[in-house]
mmCIF file of C-alpha atoms in Angstrom:
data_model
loop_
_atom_site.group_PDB
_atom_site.id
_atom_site.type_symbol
_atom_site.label_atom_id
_atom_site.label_comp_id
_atom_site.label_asym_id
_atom_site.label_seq_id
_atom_site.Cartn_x
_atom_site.Cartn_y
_atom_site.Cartn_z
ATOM 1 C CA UNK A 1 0.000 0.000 0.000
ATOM 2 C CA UNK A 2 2.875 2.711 1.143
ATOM 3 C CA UNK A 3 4.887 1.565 -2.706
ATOM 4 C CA UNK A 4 1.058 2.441 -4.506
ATOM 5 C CA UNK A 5 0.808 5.446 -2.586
ATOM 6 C CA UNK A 6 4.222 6.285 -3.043
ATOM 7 C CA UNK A 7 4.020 5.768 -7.222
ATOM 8 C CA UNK A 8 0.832 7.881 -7.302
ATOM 9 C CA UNK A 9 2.014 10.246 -5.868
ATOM 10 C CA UNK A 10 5.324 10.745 -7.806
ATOM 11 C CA UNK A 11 3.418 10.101 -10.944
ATOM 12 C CA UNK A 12 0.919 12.879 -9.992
ATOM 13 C CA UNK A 13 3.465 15.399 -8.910
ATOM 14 C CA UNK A 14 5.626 14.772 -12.225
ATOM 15 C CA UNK A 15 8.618 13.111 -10.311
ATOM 16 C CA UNK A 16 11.222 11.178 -12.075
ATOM 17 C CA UNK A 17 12.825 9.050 -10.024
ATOM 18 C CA UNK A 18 10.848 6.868 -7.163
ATOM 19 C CA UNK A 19 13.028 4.718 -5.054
ATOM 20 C CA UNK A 20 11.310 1.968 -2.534
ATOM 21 C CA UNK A 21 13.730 1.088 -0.082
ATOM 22 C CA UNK A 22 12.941 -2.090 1.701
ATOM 23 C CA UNK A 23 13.452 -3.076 5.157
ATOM 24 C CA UNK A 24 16.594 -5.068 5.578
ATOM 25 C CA UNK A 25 17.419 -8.525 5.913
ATOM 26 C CA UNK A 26 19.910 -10.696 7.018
ATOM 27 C CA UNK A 27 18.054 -13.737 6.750
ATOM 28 C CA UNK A 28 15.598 -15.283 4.572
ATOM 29 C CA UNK A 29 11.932 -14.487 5.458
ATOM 30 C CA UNK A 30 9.393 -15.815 3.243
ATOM 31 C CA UNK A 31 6.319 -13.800 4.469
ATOM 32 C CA UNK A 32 8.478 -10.408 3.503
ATOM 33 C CA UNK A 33 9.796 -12.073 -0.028
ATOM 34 C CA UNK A 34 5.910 -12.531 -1.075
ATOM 35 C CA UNK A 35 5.547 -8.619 -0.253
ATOM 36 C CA UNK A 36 8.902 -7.915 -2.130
ATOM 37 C CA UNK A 37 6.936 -9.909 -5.197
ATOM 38 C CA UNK A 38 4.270 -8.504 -4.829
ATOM 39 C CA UNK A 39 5.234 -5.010 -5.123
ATOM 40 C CA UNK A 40 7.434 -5.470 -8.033
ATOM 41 C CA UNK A 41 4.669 -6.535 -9.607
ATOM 42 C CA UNK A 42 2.332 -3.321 -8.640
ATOM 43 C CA UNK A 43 5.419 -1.070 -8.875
ATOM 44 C CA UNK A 44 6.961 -2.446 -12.141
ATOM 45 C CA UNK A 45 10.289 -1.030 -11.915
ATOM 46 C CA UNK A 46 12.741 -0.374 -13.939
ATOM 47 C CA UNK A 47 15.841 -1.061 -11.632
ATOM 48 C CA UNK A 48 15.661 -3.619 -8.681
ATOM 49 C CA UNK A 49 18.698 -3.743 -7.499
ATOM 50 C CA UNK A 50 20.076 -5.946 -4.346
ATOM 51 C CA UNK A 51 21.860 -3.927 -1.525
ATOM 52 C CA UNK A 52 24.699 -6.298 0.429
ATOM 53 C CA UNK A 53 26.978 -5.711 3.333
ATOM 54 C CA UNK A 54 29.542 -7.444 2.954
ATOM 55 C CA UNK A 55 30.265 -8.084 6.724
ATOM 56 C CA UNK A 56 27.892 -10.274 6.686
ATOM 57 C CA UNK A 57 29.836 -13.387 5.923
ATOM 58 C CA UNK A 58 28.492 -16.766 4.163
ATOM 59 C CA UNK A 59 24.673 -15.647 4.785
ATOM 60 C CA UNK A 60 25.251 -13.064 1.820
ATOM 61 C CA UNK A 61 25.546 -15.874 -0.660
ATOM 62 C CA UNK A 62 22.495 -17.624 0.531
ATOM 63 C CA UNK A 63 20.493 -14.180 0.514
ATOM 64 C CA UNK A 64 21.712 -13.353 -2.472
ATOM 65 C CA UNK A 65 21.061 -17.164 -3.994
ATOM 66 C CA UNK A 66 17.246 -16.510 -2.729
ATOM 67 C CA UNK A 67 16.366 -13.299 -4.159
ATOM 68 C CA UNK A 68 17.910 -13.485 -7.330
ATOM 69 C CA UNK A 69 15.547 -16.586 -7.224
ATOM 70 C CA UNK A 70 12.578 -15.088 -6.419
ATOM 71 C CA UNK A 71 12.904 -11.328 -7.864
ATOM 72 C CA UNK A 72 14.082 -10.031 -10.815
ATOM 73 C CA UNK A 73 17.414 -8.477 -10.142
ATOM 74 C CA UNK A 74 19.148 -5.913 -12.231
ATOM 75 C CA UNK A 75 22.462 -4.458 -10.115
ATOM 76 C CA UNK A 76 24.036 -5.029 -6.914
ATOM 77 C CA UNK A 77 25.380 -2.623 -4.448
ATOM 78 C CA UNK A 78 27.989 -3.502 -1.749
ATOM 79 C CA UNK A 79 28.060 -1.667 1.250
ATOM 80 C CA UNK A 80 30.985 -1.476 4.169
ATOM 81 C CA UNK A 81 33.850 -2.096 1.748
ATOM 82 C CA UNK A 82 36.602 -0.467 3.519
ATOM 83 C CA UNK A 83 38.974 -0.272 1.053
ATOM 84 C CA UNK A 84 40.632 -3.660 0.831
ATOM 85 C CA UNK A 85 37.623 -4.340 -1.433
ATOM 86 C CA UNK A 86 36.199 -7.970 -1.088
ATOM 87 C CA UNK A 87 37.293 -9.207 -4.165
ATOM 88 C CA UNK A 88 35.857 -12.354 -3.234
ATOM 89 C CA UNK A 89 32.605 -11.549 -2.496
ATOM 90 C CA UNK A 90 32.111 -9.245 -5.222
ATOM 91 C CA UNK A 91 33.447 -12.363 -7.771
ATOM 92 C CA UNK A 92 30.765 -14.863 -5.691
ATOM 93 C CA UNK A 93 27.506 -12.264 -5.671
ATOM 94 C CA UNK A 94 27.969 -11.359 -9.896
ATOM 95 C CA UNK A 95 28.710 -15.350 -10.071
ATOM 96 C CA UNK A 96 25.296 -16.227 -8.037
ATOM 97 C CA UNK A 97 23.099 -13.280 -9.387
ATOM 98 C CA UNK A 98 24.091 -12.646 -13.235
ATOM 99 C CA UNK A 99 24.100 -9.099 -12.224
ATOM 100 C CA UNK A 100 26.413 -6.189 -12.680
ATOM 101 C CA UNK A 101 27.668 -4.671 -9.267
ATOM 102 C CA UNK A 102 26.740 -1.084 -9.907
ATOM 103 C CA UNK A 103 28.081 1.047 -6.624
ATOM 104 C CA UNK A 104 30.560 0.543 -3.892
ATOM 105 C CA UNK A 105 30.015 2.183 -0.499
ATOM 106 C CA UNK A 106 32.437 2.798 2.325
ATOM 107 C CA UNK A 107 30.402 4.963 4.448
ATOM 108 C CA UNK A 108 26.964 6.549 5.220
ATOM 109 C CA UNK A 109 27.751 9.878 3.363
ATOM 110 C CA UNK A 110 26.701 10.466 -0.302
ATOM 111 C CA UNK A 111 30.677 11.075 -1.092
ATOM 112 C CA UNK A 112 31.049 7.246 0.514
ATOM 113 C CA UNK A 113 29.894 5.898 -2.481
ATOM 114 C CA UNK A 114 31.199 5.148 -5.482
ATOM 115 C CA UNK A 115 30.711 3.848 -8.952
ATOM 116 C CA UNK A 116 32.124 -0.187 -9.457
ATOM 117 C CA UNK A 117 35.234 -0.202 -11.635
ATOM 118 C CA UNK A 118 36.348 -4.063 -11.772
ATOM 119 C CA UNK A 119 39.938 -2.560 -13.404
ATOM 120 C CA UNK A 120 40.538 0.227 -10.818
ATOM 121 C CA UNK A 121 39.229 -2.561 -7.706
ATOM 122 C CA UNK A 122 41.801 -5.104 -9.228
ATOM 123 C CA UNK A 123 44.455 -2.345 -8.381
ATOM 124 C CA UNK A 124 43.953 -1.777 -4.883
ATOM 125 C CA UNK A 125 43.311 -5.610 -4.011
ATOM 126 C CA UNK A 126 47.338 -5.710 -5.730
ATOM 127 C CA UNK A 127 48.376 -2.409 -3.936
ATOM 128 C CA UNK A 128 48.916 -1.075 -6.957
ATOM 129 C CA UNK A 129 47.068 2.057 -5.902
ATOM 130 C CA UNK A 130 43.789 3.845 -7.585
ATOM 131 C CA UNK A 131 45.195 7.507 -8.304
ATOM 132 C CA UNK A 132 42.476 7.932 -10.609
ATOM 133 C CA UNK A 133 39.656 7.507 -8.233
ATOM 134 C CA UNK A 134 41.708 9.809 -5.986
ATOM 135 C CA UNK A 135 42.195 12.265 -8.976
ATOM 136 C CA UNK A 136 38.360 12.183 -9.430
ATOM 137 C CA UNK A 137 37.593 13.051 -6.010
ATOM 138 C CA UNK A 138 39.974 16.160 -6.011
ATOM 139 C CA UNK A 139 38.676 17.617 -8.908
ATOM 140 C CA UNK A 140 34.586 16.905 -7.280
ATOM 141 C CA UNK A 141 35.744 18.571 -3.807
ATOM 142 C CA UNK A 142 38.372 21.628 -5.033
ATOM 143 C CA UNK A 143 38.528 24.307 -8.142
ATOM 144 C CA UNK A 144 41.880 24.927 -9.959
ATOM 145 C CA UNK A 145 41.603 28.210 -8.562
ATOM 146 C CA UNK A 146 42.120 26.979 -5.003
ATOM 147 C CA UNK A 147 44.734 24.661 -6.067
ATOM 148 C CA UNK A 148 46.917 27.222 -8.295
ATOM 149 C CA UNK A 149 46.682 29.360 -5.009
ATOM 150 C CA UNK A 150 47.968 26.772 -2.842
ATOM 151 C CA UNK A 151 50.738 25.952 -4.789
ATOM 152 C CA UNK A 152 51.569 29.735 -5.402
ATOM 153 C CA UNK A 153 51.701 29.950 -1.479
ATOM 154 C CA UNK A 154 53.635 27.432 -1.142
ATOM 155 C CA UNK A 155 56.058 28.427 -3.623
ATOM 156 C CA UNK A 156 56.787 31.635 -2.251
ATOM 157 C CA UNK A 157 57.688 29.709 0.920
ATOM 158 C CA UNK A 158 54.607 31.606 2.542
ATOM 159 C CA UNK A 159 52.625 28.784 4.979
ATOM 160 C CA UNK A 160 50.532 29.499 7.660
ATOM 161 C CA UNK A 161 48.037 27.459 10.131
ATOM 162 C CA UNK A 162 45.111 28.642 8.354
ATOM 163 C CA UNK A 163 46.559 27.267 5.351
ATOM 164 C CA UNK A 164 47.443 24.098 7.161
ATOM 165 C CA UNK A 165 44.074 23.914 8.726
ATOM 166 C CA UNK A 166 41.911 23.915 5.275
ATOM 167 C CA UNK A 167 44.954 21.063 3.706
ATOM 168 C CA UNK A 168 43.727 18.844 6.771
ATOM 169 C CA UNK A 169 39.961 19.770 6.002
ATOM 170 C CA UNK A 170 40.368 19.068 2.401
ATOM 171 C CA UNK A 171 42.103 15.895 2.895
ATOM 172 C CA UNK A 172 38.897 15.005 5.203
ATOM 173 C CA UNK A 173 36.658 15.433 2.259
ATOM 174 C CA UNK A 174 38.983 13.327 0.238
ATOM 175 C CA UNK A 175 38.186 10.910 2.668
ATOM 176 C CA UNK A 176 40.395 11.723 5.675
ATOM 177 C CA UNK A 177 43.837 10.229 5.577
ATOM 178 C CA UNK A 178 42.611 6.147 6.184
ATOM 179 C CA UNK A 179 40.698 6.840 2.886
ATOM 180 C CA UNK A 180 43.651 8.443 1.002
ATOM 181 C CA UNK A 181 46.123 5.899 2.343
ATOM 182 C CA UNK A 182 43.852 2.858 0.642
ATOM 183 C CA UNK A 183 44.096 3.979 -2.898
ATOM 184 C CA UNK A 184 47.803 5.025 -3.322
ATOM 185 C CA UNK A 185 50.376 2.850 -4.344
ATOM 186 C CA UNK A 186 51.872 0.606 -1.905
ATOM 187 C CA UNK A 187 49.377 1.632 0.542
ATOM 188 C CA UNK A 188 50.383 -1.057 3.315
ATOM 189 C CA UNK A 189 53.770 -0.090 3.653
ATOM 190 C CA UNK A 190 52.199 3.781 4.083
ATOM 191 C CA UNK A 191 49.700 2.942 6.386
ATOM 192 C CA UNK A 192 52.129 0.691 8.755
ATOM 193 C CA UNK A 193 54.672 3.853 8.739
ATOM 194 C CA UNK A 194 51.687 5.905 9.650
ATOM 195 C CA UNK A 195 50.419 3.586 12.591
ATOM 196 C CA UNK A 196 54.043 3.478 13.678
ATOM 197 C CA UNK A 197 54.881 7.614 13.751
ATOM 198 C CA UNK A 198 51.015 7.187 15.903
ATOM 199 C CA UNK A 199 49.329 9.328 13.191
ATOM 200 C CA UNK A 200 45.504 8.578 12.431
ATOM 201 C CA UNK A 201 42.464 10.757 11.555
ATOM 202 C CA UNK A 202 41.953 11.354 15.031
ATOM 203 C CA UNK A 203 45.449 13.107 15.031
ATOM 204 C CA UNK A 204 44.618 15.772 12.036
ATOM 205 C CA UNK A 205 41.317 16.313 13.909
ATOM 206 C CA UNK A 206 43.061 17.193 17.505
ATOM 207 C CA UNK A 207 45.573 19.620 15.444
ATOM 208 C CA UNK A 208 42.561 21.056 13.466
ATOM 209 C CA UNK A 209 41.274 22.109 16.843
ATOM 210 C CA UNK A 210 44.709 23.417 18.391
ATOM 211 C CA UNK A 211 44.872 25.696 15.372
ATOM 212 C CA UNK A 212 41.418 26.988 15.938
ATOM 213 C CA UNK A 213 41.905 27.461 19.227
ATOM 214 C CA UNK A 214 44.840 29.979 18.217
ATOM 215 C CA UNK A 215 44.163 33.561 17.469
ATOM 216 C CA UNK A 216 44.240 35.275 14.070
ATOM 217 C CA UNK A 217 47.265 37.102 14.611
ATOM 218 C CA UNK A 218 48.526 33.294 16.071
ATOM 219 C CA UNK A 219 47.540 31.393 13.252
ATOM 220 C CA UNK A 220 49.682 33.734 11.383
ATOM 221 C CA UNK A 221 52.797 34.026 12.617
ATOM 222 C CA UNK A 222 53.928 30.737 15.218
ATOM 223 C CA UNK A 223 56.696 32.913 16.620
ATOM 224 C CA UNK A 224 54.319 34.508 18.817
ATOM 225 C CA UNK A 225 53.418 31.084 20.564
ATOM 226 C CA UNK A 226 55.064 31.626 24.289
ATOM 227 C CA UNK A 227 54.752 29.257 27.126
ATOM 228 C CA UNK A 228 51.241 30.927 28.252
ATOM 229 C CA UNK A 229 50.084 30.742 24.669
ATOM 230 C CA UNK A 230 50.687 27.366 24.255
ATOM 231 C CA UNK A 231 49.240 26.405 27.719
ATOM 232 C CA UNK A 232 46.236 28.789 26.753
ATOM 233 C CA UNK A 233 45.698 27.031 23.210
ATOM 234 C CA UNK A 234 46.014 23.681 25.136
ATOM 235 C CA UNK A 235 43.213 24.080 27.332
ATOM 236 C CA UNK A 236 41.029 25.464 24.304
ATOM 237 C CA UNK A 237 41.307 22.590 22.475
ATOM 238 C CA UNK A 238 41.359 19.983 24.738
ATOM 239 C CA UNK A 239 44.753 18.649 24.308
ATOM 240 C CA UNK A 240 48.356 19.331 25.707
ATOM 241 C CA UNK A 241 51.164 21.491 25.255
ATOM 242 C CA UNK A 242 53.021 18.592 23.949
ATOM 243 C CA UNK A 243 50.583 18.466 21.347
ATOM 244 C CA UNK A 244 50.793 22.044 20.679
ATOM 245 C CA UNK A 245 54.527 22.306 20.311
ATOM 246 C CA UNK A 246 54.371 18.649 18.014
ATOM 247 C CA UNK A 247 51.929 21.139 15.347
ATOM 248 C CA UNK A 248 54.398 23.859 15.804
ATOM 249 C CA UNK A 249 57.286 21.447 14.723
ATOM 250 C CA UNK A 250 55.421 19.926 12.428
#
């Protein structure tokens, strides 16, 4: 009754797209698969695609067995792929279903998902790196203005915390440094040196907060970070002086 409603009303109000999300499953329940039939029927529609965490383990292949069974399946999305994408899995569900896996997702964010390149996956399962994906999401988040002024900056040796600040919140929209790490080259090795030198996202957030913490004329020029300062900026961002001279270093 809610999909009829639902289809009316987008049909009604000129809408082009109509997505019915169904409630979740990890196991097979036949009184929901008969209302999952019977609403493709009313609905008719012209995707139905199957949506698959892949932390699920073995039950995913007997789910997926069952619906491609029962419904008439035209994609597959996985969900929770951190990175080391399943190859596996992915192989298993497009074996089981006939279907093309359409999206990946890594998160609950519209920017955690991403369209299903078998070439570009085949790279990061060999740690060969996916700088085009990376590339992709650069040019999506930042203009070429902001870059050529970056670089200009930087050139002219001229590098404050501001500017280090919005480099840490940019890398955060490129998926924070755990989400960099997993498509470049050799991304192991990097991510052991990284866990080793005790640097994480949690890290670039606590030094996004000392710098905020700091005043304009602060942010500006480090030289004017005394011992009261520091212990000031400290308290304001709830971390420690340590910290505080580690950014300064840095």
């Amino acid at each position: 009754r809610i999909a009829e409603a639902a289809y009316a009303y987008a049909a009604k109000n000129g809408l082009d797209v109509l997505i019915i999300d169904t409630a979740g499953r990890l196991q097979i329940d036949e009184i929901k698969m008969e209302e999952l039939l019977e609403t493709q029927k009313i609905i008719n529609p012209d995707e139905t695609i199957l949506v698959v965490d892949i932390m699920t383990g073995q039950d995913v292949f007997k789910v997926a067995s069952k619906f491609s069974e029962n419904l008439k399946i035209s994609g597959v999305i996985l969900t929770r792929v951190d990175g080391d994408a399943r190859g596996g899995v992915a192989l298993s569900l497009r074996a089981i279903t006939g279907c093309p896996i359409r999206f990946l997702s890594t998160g609950e964010q519209l920017d955690d998902i991403e369209f299903f390149d078998p070439r570009r996956i085949a790279d990061r399962l060999l740690d060969m790196g996916d700088i085009v994906s990376l590339v992709e999401k650069a040019q999506e988040n930042f203009s070429q203005e902001e870059a050529m002024e970056s670089m200009k900056k930087l050139q002219e040796g001229v590098f404050t915390f501001d500017d280090m600040a919005s480099q840490m919140e940019k890398m955060s929209k490129l998926g924070g440094l755990k989400g960099i790490l997993k498509i470049l080259p050799q991304s192991r090795e990097l991510e052991a040196m990284m866990d080793s030198q005790g640097i994480s996202d949690k890290t670039v957030a606590h030094q996004i907060a000392i710098i905020r913490s700091m005043t304009k004329k602060e942010r500006a020029n480090y030289k004017l970070l005394n011992g009261s300062r520091k212990r000031r900026i400290a308290m304001g961002s709830g971390t420690n002086v340590q910290d505080v001279n580690k950014l300064i270093k840095q």
